[in-house]
mmCIF file of C-alpha atoms in Angstrom:
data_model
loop_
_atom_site.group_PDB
_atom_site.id
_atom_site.type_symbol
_atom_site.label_atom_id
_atom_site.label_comp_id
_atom_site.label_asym_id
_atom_site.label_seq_id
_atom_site.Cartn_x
_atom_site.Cartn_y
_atom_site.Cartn_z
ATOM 1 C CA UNK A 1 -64.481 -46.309 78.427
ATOM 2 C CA UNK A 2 -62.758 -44.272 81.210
ATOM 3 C CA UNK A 3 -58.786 -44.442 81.150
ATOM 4 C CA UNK A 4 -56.724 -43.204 84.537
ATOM 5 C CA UNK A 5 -53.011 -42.369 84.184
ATOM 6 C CA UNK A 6 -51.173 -45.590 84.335
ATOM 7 C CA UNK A 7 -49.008 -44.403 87.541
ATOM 8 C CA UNK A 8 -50.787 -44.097 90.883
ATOM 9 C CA UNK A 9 -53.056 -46.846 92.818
ATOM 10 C CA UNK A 10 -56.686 -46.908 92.200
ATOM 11 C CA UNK A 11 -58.202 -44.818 94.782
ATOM 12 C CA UNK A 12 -54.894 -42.520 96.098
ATOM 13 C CA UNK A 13 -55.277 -38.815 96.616
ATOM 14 C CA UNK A 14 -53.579 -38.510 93.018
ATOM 15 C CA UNK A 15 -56.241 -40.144 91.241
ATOM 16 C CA UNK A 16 -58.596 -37.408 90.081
ATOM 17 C CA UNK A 17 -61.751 -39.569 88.306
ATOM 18 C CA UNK A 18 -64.814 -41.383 90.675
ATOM 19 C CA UNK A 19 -64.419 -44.536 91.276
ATOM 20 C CA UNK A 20 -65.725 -46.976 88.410
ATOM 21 C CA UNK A 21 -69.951 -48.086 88.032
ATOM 22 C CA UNK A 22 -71.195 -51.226 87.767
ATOM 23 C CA UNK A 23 -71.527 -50.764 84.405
ATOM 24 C CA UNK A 24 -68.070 -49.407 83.422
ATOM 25 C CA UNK A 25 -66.916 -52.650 85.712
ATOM 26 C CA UNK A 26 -68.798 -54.885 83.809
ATOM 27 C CA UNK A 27 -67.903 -53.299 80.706
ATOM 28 C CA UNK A 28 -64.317 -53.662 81.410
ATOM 29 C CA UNK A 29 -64.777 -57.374 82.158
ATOM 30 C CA UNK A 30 -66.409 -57.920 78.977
ATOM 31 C CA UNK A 31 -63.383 -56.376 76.890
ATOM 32 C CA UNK A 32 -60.905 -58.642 79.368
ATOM 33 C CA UNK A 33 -62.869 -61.522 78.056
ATOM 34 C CA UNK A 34 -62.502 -60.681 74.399
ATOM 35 C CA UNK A 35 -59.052 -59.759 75.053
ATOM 36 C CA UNK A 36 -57.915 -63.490 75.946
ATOM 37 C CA UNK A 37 -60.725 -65.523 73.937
ATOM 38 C CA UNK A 38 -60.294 -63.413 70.712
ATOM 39 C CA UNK A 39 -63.575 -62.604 70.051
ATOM 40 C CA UNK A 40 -64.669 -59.626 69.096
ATOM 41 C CA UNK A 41 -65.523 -56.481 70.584
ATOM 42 C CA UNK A 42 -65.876 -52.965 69.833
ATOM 43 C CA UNK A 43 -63.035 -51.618 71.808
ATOM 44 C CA UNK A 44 -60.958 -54.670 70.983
ATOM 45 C CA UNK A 45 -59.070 -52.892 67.956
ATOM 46 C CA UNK A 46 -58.130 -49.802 70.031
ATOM 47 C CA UNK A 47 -56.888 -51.339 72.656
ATOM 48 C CA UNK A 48 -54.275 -53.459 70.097
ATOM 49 C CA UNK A 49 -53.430 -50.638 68.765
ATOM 50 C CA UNK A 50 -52.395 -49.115 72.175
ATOM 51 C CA UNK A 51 -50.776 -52.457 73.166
ATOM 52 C CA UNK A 52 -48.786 -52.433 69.734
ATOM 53 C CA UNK A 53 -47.734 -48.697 69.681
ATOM 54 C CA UNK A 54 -46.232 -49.202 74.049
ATOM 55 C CA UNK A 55 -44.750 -52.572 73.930
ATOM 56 C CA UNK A 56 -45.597 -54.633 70.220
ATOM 57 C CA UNK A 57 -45.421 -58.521 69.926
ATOM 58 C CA UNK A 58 -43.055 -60.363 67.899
ATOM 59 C CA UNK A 59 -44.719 -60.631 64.398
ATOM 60 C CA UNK A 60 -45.612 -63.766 63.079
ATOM 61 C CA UNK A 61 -43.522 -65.773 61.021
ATOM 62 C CA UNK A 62 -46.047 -67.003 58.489
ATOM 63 C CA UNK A 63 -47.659 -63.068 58.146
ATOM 64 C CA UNK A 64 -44.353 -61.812 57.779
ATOM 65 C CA UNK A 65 -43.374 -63.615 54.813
ATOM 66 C CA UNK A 66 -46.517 -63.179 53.554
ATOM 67 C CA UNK A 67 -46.083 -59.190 53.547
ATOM 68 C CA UNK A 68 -42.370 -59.454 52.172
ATOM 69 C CA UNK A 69 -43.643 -61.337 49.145
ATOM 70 C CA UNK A 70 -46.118 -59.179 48.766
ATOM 71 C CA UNK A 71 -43.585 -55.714 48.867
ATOM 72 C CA UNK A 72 -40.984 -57.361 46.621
ATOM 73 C CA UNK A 73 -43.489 -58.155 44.219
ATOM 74 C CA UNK A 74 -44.928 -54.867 44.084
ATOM 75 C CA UNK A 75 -41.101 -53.451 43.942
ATOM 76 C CA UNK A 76 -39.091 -52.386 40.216
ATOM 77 C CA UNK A 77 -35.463 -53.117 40.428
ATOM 78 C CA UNK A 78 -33.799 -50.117 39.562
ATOM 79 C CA UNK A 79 -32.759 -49.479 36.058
ATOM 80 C CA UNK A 80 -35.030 -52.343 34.615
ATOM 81 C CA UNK A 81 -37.487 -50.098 32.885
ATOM 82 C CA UNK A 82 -39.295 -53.188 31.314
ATOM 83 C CA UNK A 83 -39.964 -56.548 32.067
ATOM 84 C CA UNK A 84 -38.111 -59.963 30.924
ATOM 85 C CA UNK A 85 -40.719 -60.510 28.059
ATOM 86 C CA UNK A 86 -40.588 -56.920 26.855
ATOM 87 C CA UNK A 87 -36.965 -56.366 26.626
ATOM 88 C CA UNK A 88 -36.469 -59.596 24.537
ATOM 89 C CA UNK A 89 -38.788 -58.085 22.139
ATOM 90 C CA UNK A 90 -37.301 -54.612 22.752
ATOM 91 C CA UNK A 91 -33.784 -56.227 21.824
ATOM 92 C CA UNK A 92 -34.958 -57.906 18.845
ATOM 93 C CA UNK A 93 -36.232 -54.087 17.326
ATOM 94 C CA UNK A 94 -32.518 -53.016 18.201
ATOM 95 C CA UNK A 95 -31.066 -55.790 16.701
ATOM 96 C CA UNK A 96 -33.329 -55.203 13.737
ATOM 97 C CA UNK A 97 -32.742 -51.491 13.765
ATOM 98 C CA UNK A 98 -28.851 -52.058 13.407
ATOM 99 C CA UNK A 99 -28.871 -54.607 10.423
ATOM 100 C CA UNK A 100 -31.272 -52.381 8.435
ATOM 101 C CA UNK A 101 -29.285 -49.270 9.249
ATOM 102 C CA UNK A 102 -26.340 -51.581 7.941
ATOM 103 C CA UNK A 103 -27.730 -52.845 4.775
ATOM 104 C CA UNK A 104 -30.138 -50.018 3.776
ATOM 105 C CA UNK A 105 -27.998 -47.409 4.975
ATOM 106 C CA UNK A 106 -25.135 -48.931 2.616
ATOM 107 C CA UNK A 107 -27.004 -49.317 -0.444
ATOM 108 C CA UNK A 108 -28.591 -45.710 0.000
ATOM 109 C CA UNK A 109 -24.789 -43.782 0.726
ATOM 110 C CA UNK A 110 -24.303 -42.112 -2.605
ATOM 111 C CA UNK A 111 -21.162 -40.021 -3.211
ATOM 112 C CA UNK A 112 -21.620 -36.426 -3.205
ATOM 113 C CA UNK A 113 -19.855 -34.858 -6.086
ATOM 114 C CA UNK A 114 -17.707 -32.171 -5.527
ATOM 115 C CA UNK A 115 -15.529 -29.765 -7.844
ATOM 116 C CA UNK A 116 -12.387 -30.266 -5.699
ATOM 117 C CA UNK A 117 -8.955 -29.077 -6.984
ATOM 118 C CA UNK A 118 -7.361 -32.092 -8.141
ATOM 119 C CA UNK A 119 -3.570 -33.679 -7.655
ATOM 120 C CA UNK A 120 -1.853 -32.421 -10.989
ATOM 121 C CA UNK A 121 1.487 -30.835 -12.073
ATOM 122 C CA UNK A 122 2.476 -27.376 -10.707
ATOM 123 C CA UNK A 123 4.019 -26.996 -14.309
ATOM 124 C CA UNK A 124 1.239 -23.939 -14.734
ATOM 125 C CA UNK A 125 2.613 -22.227 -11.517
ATOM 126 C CA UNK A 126 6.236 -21.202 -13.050
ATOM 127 C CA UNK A 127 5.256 -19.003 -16.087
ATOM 128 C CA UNK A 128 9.522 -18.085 -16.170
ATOM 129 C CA UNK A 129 11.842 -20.247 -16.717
ATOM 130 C CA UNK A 130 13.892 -21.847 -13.508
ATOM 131 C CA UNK A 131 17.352 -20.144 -12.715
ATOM 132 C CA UNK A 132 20.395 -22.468 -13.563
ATOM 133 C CA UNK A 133 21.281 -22.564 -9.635
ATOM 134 C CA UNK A 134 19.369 -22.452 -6.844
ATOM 135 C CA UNK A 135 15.604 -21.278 -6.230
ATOM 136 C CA UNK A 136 14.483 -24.727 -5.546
ATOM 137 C CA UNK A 137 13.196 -23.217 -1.809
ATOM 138 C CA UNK A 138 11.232 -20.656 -3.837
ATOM 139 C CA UNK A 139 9.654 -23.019 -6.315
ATOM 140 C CA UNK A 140 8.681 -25.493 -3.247
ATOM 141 C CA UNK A 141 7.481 -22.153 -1.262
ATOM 142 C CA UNK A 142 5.245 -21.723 -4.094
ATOM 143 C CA UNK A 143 3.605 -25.174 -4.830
ATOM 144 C CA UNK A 144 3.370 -25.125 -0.718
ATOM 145 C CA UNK A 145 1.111 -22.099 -0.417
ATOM 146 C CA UNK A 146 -0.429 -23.166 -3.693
ATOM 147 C CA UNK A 147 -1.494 -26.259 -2.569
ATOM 148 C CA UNK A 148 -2.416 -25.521 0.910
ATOM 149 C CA UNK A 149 -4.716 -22.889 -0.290
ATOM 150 C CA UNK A 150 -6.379 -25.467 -2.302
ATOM 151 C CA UNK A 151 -6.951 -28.622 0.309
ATOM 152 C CA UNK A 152 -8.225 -25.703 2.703
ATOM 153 C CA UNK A 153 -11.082 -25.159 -0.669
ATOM 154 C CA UNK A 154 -11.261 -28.980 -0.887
ATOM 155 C CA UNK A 155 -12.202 -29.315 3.006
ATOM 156 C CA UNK A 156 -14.964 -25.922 3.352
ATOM 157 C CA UNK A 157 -16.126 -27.985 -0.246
ATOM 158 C CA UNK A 158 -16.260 -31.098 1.524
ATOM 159 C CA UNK A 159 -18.351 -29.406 4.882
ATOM 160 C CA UNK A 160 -20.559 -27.538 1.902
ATOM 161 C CA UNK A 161 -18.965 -24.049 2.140
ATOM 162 C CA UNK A 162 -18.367 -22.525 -0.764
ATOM 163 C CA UNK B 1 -29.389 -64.965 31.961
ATOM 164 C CA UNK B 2 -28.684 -61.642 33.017
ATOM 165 C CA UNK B 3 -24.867 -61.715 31.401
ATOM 166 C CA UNK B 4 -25.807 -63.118 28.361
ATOM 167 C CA UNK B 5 -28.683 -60.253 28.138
ATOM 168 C CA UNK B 6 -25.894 -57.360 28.940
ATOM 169 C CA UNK B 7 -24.022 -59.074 26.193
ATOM 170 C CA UNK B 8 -26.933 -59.050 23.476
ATOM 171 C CA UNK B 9 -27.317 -55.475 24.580
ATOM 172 C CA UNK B 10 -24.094 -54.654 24.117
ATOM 173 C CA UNK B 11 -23.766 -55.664 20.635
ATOM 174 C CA UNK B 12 -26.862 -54.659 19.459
ATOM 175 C CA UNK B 13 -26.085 -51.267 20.365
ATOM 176 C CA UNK B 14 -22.910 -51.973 18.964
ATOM 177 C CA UNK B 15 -24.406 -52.749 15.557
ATOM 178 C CA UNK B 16 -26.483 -49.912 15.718
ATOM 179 C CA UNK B 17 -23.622 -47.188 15.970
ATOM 180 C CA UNK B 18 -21.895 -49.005 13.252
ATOM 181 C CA UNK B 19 -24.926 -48.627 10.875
ATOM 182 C CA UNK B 20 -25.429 -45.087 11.546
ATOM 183 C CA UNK B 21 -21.700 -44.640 10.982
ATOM 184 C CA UNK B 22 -22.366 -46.981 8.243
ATOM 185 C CA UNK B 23 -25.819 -44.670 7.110
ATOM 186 C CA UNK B 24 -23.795 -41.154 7.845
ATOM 187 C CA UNK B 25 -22.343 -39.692 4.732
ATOM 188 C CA UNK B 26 -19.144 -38.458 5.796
ATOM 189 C CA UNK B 27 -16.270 -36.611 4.436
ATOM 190 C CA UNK B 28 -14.655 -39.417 1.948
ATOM 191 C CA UNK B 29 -18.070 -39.857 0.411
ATOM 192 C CA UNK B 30 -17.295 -36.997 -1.484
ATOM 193 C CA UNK B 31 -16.554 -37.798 -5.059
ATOM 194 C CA UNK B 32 -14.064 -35.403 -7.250
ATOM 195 C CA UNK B 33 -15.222 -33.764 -10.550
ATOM 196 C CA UNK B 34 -11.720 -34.104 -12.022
ATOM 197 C CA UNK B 35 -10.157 -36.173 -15.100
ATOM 198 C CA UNK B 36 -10.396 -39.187 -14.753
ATOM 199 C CA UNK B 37 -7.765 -41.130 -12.214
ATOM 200 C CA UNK B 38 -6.834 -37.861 -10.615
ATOM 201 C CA UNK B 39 -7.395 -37.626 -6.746
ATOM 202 C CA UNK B 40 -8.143 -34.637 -5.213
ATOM 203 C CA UNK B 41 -5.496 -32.211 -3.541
ATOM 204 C CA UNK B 42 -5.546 -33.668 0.215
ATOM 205 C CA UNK B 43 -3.578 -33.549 3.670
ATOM 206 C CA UNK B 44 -1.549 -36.519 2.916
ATOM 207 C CA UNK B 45 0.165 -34.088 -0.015
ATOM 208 C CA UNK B 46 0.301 -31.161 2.120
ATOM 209 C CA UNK B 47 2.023 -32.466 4.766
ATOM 210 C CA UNK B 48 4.813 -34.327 2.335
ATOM 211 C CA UNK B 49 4.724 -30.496 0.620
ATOM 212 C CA UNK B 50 5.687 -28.820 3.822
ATOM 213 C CA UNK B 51 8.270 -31.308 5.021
ATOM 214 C CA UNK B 52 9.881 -30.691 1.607
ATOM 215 C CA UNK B 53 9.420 -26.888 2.140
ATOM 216 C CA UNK B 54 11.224 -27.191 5.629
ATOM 217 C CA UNK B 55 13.954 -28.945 4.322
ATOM 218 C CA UNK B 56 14.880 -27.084 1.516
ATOM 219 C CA UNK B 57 14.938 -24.058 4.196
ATOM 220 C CA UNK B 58 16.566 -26.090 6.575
ATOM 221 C CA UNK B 59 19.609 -26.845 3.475
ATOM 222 C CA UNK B 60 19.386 -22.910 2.741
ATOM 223 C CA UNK B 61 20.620 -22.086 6.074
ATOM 224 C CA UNK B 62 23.197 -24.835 6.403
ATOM 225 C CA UNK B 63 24.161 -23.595 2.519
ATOM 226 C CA UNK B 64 24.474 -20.018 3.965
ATOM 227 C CA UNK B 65 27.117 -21.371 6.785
ATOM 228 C CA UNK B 66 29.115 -23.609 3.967
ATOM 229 C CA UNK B 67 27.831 -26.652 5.393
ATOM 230 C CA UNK B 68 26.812 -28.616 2.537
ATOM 231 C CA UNK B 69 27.002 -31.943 3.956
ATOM 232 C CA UNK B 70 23.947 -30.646 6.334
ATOM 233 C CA UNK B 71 22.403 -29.534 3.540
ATOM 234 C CA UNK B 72 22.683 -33.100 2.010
ATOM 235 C CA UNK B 73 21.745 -34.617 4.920
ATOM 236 C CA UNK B 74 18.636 -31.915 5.239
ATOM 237 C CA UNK B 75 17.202 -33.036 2.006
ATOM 238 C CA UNK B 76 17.875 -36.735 1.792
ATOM 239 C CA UNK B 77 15.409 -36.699 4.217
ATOM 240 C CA UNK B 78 12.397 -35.808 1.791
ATOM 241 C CA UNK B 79 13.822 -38.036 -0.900
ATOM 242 C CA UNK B 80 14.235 -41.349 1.479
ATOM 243 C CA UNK B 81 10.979 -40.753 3.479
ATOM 244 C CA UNK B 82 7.461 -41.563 2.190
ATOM 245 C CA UNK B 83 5.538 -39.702 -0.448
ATOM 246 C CA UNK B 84 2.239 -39.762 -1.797
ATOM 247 C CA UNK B 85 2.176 -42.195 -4.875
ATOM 248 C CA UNK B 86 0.800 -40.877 -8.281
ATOM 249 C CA UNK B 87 0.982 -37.604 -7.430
ATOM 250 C CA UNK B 88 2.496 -35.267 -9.754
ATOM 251 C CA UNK B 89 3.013 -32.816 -7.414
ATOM 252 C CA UNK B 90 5.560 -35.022 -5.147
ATOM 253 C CA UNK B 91 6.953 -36.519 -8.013
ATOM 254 C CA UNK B 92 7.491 -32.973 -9.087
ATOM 255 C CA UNK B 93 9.164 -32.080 -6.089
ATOM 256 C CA UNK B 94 11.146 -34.667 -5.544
ATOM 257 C CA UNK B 95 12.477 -34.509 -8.695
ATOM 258 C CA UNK B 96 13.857 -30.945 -7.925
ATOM 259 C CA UNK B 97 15.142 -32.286 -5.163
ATOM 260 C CA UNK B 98 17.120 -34.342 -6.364
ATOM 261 C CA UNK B 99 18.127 -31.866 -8.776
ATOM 262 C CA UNK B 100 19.491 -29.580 -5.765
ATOM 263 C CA UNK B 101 20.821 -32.764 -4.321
ATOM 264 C CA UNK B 102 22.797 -33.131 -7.213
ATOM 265 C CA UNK B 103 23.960 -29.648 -7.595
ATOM 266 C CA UNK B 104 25.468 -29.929 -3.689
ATOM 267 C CA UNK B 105 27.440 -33.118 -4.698
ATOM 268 C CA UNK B 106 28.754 -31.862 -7.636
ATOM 269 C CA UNK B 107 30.259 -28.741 -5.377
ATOM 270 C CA UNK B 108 31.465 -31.730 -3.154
ATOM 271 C CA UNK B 109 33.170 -33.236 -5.876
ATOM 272 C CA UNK B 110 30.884 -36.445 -5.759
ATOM 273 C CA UNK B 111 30.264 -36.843 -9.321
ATOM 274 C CA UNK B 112 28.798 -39.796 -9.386
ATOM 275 C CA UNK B 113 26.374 -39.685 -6.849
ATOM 276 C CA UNK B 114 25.189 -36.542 -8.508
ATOM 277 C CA UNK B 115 24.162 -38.307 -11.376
ATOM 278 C CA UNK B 116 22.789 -40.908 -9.409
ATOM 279 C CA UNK B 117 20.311 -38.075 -8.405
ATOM 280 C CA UNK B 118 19.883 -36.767 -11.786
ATOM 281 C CA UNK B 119 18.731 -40.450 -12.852
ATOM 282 C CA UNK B 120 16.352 -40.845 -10.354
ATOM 283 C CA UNK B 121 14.889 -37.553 -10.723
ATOM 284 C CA UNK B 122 14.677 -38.300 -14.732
ATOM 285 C CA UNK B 123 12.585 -41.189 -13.503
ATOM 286 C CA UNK B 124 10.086 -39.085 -11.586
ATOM 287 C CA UNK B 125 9.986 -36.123 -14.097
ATOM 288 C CA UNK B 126 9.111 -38.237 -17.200
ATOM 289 C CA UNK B 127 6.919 -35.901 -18.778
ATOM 290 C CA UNK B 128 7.895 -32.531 -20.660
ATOM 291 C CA UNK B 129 8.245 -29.991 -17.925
ATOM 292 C CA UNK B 130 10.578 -27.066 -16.421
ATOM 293 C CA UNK B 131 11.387 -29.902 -13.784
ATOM 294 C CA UNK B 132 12.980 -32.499 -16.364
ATOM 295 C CA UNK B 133 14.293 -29.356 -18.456
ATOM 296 C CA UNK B 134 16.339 -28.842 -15.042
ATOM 297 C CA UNK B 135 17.858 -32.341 -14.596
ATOM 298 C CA UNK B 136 19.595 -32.069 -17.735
ATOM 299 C CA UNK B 137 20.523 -28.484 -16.946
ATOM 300 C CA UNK B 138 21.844 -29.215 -13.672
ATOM 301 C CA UNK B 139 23.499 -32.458 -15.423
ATOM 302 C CA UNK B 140 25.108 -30.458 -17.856
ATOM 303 C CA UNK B 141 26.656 -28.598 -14.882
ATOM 304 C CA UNK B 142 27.451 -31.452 -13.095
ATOM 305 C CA UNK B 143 29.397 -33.119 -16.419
ATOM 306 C CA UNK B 144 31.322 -29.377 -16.484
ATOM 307 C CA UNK B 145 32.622 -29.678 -13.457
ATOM 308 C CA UNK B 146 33.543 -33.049 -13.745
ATOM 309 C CA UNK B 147 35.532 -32.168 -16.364
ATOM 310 C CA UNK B 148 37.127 -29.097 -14.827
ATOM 311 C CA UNK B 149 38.129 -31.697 -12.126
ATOM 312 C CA UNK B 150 39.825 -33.878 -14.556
ATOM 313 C CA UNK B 151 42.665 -31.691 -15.744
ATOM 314 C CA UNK B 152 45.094 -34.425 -15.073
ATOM 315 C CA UNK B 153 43.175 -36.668 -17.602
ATOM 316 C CA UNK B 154 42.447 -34.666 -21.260
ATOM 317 C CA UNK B 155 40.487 -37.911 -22.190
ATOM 318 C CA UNK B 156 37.823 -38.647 -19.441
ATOM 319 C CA UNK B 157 37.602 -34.570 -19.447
ATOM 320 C CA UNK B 158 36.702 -34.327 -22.686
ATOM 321 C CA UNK B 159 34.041 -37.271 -22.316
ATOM 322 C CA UNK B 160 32.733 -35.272 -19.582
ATOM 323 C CA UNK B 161 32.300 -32.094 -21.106
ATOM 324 C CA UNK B 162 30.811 -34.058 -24.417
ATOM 325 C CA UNK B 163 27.976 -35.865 -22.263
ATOM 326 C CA UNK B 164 27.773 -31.837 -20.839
ATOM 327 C CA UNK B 165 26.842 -30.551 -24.161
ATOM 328 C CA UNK B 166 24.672 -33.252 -24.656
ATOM 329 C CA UNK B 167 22.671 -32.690 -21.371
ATOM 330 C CA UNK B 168 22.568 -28.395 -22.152
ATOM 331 C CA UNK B 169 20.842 -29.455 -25.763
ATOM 332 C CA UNK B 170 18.471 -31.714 -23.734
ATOM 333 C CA UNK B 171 17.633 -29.020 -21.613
ATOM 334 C CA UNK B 172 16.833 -27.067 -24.077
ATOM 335 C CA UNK B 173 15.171 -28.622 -26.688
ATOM 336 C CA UNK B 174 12.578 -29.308 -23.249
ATOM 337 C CA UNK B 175 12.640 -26.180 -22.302
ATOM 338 C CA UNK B 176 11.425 -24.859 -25.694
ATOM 339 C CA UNK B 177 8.632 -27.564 -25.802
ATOM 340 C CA UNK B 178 7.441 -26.189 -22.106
ATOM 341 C CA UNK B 179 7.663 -22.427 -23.572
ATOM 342 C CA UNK B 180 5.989 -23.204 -26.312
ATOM 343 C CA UNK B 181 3.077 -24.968 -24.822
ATOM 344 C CA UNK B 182 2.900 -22.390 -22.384
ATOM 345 C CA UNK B 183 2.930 -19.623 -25.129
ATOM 346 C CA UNK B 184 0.111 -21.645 -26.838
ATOM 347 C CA UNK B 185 -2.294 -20.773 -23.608
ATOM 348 C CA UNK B 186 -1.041 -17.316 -23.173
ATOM 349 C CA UNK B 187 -4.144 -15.110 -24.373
ATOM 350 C CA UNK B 188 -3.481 -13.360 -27.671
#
């Protein structure tokens, strides 16, 4: 098939190609035929292809449905990693998961023991006797820094330090 | 449908942390070696330890500037506020406490408020120990003074420096047990 630029009459000192043969005539008549009876012919698909790519028709209702349905269905929602069925079954594991963790894990928590200093009298921290007045601030100084040293040994006991 | 799903979710995940917390063996899971019934030295007696500690500072300094009713006031707050139960250590304290508490209302003439402190720090101290030794020391003082302040009155001074003699011997005869017992352990 010839084509001719789409400005300038047939014929004018602008258009450059021979006039059209009987054959290219006829041959263009056949494809004007096919064009409004719908049947086929060879150039037919080309030439809707140039018709929808300059000035496209209105899509039809019935195949435009049809091709939404078919896109959503093909479409994931985002964030829903698994389908309806699946994540029932996938919350029933969790579910499952939680009340063994809860009833297993119970059962199977054993305490660790520890030598940790104990709570007991500071009695063994005053080897002299107490003053008749005052030195109370001394004595609590004492048990204080005793103690403290001690929960500090209690907690690297506690994180397995020793 | 979608709601009630976000809900299941939710507390299924929800279970699920609590049974690891559940599952985690954790700090309190530890179990103390000690004698029986004792508890293991913790931050709940630390911090009653140093709030005692501040406040016997706190009742040196106001001491040091003759201001004994600060001093009071400085270490009623360790013997009103809360304290670990059944631990030796805070019933020690307090116990001396009370003893200086005592001591300051004596040298405030409040007599009997002193040995309100004295009895309550007899109650705390029950064992044999330098603490209870010191009660009935610093009650003997207390009963001397009380005495020295009743000059007008021969009889109640007299009563008062009886119940002081009484307290000294008390203090003593403890005081011996504690240095003996201590001796005892003292390598030879």
């Amino acid at each position: 098939m010839t084509l001719r630029p789409p400005d300038g009459p047939e014929g004018s000192p602008d258009d450059l190609d021979p006039p059209p043969s009987a054959e290219e005539r006829l041959a263009a008549e056949a494809l004007a035929r096919s064009l409004e009876l719908g049947s086929p012919h060879p150039d037919r698909p080309l030439v809707e292809a140039l018709q929808a790519a300059y000035r496209p028709a209105p899509i039809d209702p019935a195949r435009h449905e049809e091709l939404l349905v078919q896109a959503l269905a093909e479409a994931r929602p985002p964030g829903r990693l698994l389908a309806f069925p699946q994540r029932r079954w996938a919350l029933l594991g969790a579910v499952a998961a939680a009340a063994c963790l809860l009833l297993v894990g119970r059962s199977m928590r054993r305490p660790v023991p520890v030598a940790l200093a104990a709570s007991r009298s500071t009695q063994s921290l005053f080897q002299e006797q107490f003053p008749r007045q005052g030195g109370h601030s001394q004595r609590i100084d004492r048990i204080a820094l005793a103690r403290s040293r001690e929960l500090r040994e209690n907690r690297f006991a506690g994180w397995g330090v020793r | 449908m979608g709601g009630q799903m976000r809900h299941l979710w939710g507390w299924a995940l929800g279970l699920l942390l609590v049974g690891c917390e559940v599952a985690k063996p954790g700090e309190n899971e530890l179990a103390c070696t000690c004698e029986a019934g004792a508890r293991p030295v913790d931050p709940a007696l630390l911090s009653f330890l140093s709030k005692a500690r501040a406040a016997h500072h706190q009742a040196d300094l106001a001491e040091a500037q003759g201001d004994r009713g600060r001093a009071v006031a400085a270490l009623e707050a360790v013997v009103r506020g809360p304290a670990p139960l059944r631990r030796q250590e805070s019933d020690e304290v307090l116990a001396d406490t009370r003893a200086r508490l005592a001591g300051l209302r004596a040298a405030q003439g409040q007599f009997d408020a002193a040995m309100q402190d004295i009895e309550r720090g007899l109650e705390l101290a029950r064992e044999v120990s330098y603490f209870r030794g010191h009660l009935f020391e610093v009650q003997a003082v207390v009963e001397e003074q009380r005495a020295a302040s009743l000059a007008a009155s021969p009889e109640a001074a007299a009563q008062a420096r009886a119940r002081a003699i009484r307290a000294a011997e008390q203090a003593i005869e403890i005081q011996d047990q504690v240095l003996r017992e201590a001796l005892k352990r003292e390598p030879k």
